[in-house]
PDB file of C-alpha atoms in Angstrom:
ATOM      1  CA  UNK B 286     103.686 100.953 128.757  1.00  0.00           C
ATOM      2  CA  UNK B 287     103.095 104.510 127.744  1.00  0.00           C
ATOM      3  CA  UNK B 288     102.342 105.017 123.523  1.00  0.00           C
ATOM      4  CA  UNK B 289     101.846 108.609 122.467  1.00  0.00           C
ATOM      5  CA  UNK B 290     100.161 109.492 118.936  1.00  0.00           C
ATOM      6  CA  UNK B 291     100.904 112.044 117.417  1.00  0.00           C
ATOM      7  CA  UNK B 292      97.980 112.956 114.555  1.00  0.00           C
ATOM      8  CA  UNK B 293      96.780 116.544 112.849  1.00  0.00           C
ATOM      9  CA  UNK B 294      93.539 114.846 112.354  1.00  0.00           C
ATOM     10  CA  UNK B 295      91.512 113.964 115.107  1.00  0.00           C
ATOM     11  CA  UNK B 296      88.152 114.460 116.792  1.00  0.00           C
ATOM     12  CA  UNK B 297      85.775 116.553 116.024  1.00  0.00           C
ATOM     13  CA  UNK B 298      86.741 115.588 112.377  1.00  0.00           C
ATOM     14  CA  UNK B 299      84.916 112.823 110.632  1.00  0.00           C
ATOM     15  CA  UNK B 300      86.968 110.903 108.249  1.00  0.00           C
ATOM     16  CA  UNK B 301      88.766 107.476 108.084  1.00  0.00           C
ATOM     17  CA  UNK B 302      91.951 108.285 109.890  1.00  0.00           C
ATOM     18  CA  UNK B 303      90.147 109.469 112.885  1.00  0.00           C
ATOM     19  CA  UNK B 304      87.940 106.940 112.708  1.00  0.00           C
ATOM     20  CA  UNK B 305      91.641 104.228 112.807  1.00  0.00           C
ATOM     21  CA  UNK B 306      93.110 105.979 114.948  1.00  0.00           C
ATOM     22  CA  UNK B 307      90.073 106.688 117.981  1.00  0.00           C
ATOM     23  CA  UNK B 308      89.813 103.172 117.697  1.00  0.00           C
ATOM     24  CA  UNK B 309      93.357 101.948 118.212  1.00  0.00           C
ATOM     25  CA  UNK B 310      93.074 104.194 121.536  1.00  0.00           C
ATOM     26  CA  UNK B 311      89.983 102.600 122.296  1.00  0.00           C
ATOM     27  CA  UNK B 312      91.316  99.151 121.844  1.00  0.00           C
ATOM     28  CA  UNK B 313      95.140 100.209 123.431  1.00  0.00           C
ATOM     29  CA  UNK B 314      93.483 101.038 126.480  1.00  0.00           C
ATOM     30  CA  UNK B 315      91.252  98.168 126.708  1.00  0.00           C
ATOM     31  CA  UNK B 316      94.792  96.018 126.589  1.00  0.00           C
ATOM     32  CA  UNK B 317      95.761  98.231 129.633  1.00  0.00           C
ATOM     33  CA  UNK B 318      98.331 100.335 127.378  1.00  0.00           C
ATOM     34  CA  UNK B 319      98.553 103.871 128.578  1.00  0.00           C
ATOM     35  CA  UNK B 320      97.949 105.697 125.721  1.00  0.00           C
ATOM     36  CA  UNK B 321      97.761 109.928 125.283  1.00  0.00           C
ATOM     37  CA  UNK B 322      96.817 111.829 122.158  1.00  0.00           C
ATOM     38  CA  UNK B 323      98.703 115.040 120.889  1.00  0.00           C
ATOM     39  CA  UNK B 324      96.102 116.060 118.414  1.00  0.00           C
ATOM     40  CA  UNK B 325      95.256 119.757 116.976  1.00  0.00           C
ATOM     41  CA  UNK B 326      92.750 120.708 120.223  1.00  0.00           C
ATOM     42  CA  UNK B 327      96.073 121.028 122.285  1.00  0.00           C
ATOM     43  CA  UNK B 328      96.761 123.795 120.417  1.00  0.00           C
ATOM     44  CA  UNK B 329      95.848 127.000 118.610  1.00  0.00           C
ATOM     45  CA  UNK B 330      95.079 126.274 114.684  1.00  0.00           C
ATOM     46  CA  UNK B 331      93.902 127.958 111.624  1.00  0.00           C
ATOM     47  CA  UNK B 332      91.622 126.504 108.921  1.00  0.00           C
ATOM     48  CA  UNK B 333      93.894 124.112 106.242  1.00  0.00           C
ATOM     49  CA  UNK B 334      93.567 125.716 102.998  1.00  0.00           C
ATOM     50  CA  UNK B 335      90.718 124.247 100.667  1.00  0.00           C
ATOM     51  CA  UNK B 336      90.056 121.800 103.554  1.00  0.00           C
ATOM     52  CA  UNK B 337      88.922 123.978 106.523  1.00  0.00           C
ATOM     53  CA  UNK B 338      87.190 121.302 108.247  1.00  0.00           C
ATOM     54  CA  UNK B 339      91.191 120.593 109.060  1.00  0.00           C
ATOM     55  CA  UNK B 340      92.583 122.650 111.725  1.00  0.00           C
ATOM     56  CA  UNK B 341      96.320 122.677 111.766  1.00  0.00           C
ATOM     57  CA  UNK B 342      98.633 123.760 114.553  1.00  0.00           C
ATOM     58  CA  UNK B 343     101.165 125.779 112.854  1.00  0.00           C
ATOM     59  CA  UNK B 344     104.225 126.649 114.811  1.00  0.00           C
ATOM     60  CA  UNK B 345     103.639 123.922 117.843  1.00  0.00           C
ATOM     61  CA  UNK B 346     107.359 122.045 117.398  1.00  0.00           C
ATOM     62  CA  UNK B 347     108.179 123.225 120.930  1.00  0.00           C
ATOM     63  CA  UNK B 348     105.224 122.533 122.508  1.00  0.00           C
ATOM     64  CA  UNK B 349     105.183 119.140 121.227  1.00  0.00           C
ATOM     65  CA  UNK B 350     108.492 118.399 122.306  1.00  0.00           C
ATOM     66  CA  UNK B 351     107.970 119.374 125.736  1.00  0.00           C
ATOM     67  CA  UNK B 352     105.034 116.889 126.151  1.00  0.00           C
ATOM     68  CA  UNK B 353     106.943 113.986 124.550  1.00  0.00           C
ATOM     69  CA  UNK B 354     109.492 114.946 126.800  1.00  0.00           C
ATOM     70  CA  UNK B 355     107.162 114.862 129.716  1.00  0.00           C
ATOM     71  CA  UNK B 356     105.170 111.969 128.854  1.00  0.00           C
ATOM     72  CA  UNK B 357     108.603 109.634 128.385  1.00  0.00           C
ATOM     73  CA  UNK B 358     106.928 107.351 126.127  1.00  0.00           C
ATOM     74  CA  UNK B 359     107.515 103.842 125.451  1.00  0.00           C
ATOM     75  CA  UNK B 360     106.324 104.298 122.120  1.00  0.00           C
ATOM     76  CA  UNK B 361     105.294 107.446 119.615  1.00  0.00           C
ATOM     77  CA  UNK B 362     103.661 106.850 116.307  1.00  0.00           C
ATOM     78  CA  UNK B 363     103.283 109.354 114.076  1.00  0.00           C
ATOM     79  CA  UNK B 364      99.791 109.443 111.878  1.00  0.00           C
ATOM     80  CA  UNK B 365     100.229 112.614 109.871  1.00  0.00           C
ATOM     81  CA  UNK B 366     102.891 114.199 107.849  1.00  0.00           C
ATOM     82  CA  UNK B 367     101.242 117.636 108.910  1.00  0.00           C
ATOM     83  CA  UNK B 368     102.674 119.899 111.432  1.00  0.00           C
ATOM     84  CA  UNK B 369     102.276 118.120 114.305  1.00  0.00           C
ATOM     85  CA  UNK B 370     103.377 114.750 112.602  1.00  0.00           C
ATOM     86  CA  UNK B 371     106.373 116.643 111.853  1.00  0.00           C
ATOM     87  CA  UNK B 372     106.731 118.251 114.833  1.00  0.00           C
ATOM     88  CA  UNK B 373     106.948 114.655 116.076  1.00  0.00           C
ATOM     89  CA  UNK B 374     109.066 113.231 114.064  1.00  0.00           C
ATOM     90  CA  UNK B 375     111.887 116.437 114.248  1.00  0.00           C
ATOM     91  CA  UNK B 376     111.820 115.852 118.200  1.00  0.00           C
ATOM     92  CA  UNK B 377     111.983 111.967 117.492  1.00  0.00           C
ATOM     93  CA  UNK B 378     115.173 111.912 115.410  1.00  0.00           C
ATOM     94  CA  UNK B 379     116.828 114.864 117.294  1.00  0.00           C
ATOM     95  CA  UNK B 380     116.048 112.892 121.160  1.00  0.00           C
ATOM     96  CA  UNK B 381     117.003 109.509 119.339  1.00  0.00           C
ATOM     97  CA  UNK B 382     113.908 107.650 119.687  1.00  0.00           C
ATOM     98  CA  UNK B 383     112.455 105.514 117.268  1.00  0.00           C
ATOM     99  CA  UNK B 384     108.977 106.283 115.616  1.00  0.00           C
ATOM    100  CA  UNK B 385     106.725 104.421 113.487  1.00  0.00           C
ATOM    101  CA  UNK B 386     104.435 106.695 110.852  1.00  0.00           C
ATOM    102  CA  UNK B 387     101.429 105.623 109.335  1.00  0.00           C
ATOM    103  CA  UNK B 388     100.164 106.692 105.553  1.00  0.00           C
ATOM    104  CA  UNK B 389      96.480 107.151 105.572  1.00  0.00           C
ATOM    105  CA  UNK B 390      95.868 108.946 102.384  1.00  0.00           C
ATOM    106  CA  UNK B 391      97.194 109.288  98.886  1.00  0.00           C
ATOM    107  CA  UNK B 392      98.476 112.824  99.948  1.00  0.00           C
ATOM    108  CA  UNK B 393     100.574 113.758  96.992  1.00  0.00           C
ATOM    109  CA  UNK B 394      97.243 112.681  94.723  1.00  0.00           C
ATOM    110  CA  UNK B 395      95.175 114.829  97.281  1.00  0.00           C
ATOM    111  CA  UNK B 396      97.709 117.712  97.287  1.00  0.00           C
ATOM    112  CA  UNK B 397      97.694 117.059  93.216  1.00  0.00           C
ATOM    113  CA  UNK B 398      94.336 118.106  93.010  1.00  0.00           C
ATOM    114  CA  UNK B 399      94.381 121.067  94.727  1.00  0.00           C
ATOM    115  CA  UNK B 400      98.056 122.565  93.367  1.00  0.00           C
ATOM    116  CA  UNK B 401     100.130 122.700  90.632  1.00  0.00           C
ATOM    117  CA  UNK B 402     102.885 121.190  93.142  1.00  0.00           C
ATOM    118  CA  UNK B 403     104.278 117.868  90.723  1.00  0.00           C
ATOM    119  CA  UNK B 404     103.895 114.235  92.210  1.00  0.00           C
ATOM    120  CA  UNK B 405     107.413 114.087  91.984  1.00  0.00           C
ATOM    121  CA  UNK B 406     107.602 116.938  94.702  1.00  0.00           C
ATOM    122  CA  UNK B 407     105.528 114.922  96.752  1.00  0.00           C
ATOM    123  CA  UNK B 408     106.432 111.783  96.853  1.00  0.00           C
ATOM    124  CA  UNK B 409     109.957 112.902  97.525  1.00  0.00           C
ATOM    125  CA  UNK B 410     108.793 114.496 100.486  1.00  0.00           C
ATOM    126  CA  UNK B 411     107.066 110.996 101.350  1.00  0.00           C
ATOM    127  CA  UNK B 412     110.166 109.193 101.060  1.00  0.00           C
ATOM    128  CA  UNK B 413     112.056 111.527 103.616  1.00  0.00           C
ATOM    129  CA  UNK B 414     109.539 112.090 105.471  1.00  0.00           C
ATOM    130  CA  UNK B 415     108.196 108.489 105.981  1.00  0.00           C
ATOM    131  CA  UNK B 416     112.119 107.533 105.526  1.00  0.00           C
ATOM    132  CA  UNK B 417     113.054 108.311 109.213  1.00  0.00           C
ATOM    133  CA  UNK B 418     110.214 106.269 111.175  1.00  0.00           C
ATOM    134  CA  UNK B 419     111.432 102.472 112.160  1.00  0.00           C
ATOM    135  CA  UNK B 420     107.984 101.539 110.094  1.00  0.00           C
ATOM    136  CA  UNK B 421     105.686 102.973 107.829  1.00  0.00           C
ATOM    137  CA  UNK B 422     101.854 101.281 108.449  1.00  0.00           C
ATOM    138  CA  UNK B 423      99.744 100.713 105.624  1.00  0.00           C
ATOM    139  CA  UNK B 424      96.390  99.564 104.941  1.00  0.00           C
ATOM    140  CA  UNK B 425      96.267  97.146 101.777  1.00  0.00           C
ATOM    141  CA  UNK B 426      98.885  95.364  99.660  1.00  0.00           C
ATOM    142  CA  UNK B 427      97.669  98.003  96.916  1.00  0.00           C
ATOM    143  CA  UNK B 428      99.004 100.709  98.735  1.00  0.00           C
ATOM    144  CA  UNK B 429     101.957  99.000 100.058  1.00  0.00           C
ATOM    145  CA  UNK B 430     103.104  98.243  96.347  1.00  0.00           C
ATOM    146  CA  UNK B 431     102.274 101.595  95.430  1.00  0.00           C
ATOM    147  CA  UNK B 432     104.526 102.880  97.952  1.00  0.00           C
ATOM    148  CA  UNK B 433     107.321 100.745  97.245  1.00  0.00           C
ATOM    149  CA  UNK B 434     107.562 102.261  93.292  1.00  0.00           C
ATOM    150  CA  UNK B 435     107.514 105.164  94.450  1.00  0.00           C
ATOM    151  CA  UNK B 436     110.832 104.251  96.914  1.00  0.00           C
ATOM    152  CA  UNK B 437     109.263 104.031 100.425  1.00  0.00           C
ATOM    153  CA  UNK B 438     110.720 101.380 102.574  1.00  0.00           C
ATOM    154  CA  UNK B 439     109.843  99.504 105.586  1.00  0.00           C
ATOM    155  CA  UNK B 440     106.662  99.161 105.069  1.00  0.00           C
ATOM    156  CA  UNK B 441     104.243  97.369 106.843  1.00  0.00           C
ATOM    157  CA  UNK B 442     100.414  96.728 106.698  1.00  0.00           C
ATOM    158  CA  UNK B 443      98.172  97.452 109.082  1.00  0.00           C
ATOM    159  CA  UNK B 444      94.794  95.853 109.172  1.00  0.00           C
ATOM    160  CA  UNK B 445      92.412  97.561 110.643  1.00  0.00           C
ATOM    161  CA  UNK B 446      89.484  95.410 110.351  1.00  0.00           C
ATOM    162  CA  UNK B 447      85.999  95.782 110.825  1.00  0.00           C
ATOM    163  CA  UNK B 448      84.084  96.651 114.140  1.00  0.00           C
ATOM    164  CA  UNK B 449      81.782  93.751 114.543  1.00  0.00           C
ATOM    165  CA  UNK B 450      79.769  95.798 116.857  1.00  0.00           C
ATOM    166  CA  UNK B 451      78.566  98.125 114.314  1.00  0.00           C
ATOM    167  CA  UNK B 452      78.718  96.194 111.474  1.00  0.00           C
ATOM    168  CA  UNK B 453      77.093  92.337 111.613  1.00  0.00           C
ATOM    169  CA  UNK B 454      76.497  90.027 108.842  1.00  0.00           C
ATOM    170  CA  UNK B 455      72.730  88.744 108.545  1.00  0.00           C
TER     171      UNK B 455
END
C-alpha cells in the first residue's frame, strides 16, 4: 500500500503538526506501509508572512499533481489547508480520488490575530475546504464540537497519543 501526505509544514520546522505527522511516517513504515512525503523542501518557497519560520510553496499545483500522478497512491491525506494542501486536494477532486484532511490548528483564530480577515471568512473557507476530503481528523472532542458549530462534517478524531519512549511515568 502506497499513502502520500501532503503537508506545508514539515521538517526543519518545530511545531506540533510536524511533530504528528513525522511520527505517523515513522510508525506507517514500521507497519510496512509505503509512505512518501510532499512537503515544502520539494519545492521553491518564500517566507509565510508574520510566520517566516513557514516556508510556503506558492505556485506548485502542477508539480504536485505530477507526483501524485506518479506515485499512484493508495491513499493521500491532506495535513494543511496551505498551498500544497490545496494543491492536493484540487488534483484529488479533479482525478476523482478520495482524500482525508486533517485540522491541526485553530487557523481562522491564528489568521484572526494577525488580520482584520472576519472568522466568518474563515471558517467558511474551512467548511469548503475541509468539505471535499472523505474525513476530516481531529485531535480532541473539544475541537471536534467546535468544528461541528461551525458546520464541518465528517469528522473524525485522531488520537495521537503519547510516545512512551520519550515520555515515561515514574
Amino acid at each position: 500500500m502506497r499513502v502520500v501526505i501532503v503537508t506545508d509544514a514539515w521538517l526543519p520546522q518545530t511545531n506540533g503538526v510536524v511533530r504528528t505527522l513525522s511520527t505517523t511516517v515513522e510508525r506507517l513504515r514500521a507497519e510496512g506501509i509505503d509512505v512518501h512525503v510532499i512537503a515544502p523542501d520539494d519545492f521553491r518557497t518564500r517566507p509565510c508572512p508574520t510566520y517566516p519560520e513557514i516556508r510556503l510553496a506558492l505556485f506548485a499545483g502542477r508539480a504536485v499533481g505530477r507526483k501524485l500522478r506518479e506515485l499512484q497512491p493508495a491513499a493521500v491525506h491532506v495535513a494543511t489547508e496551505g498551498p500544497l494542501g490545496l494543491a492536493a486536494r484540487n488534483w484529488c477532486l479533479r482525478s476523482g480520488h478520495p482524500f482525508t484532511s486533517a485540522y491541526h490548528t485553530q487557523f481562522p483564530e491564528y489568521i484572526r490575530a494577525r488580520a482584520p480577515v472576519p472568522l466568518s471568512v474563515s471558517y467558511a473557507f474551512m467548511r469548503w475546504f475541509h468539505g471535499a476530503a472523505t474525513r476530516t481528523l481531529v485531535a480532541t472532542p473539544s475541537m471536534q464540537r467546535r468544528l461541528e458549530a461551525r458546520g464541518l462534517r465528517n469528522i473524525t478524531r485522531w488520537s495521537r497519543g503519547v510516545d512512551s519512549e520519550l515520555f515515561r511515568p515514574l
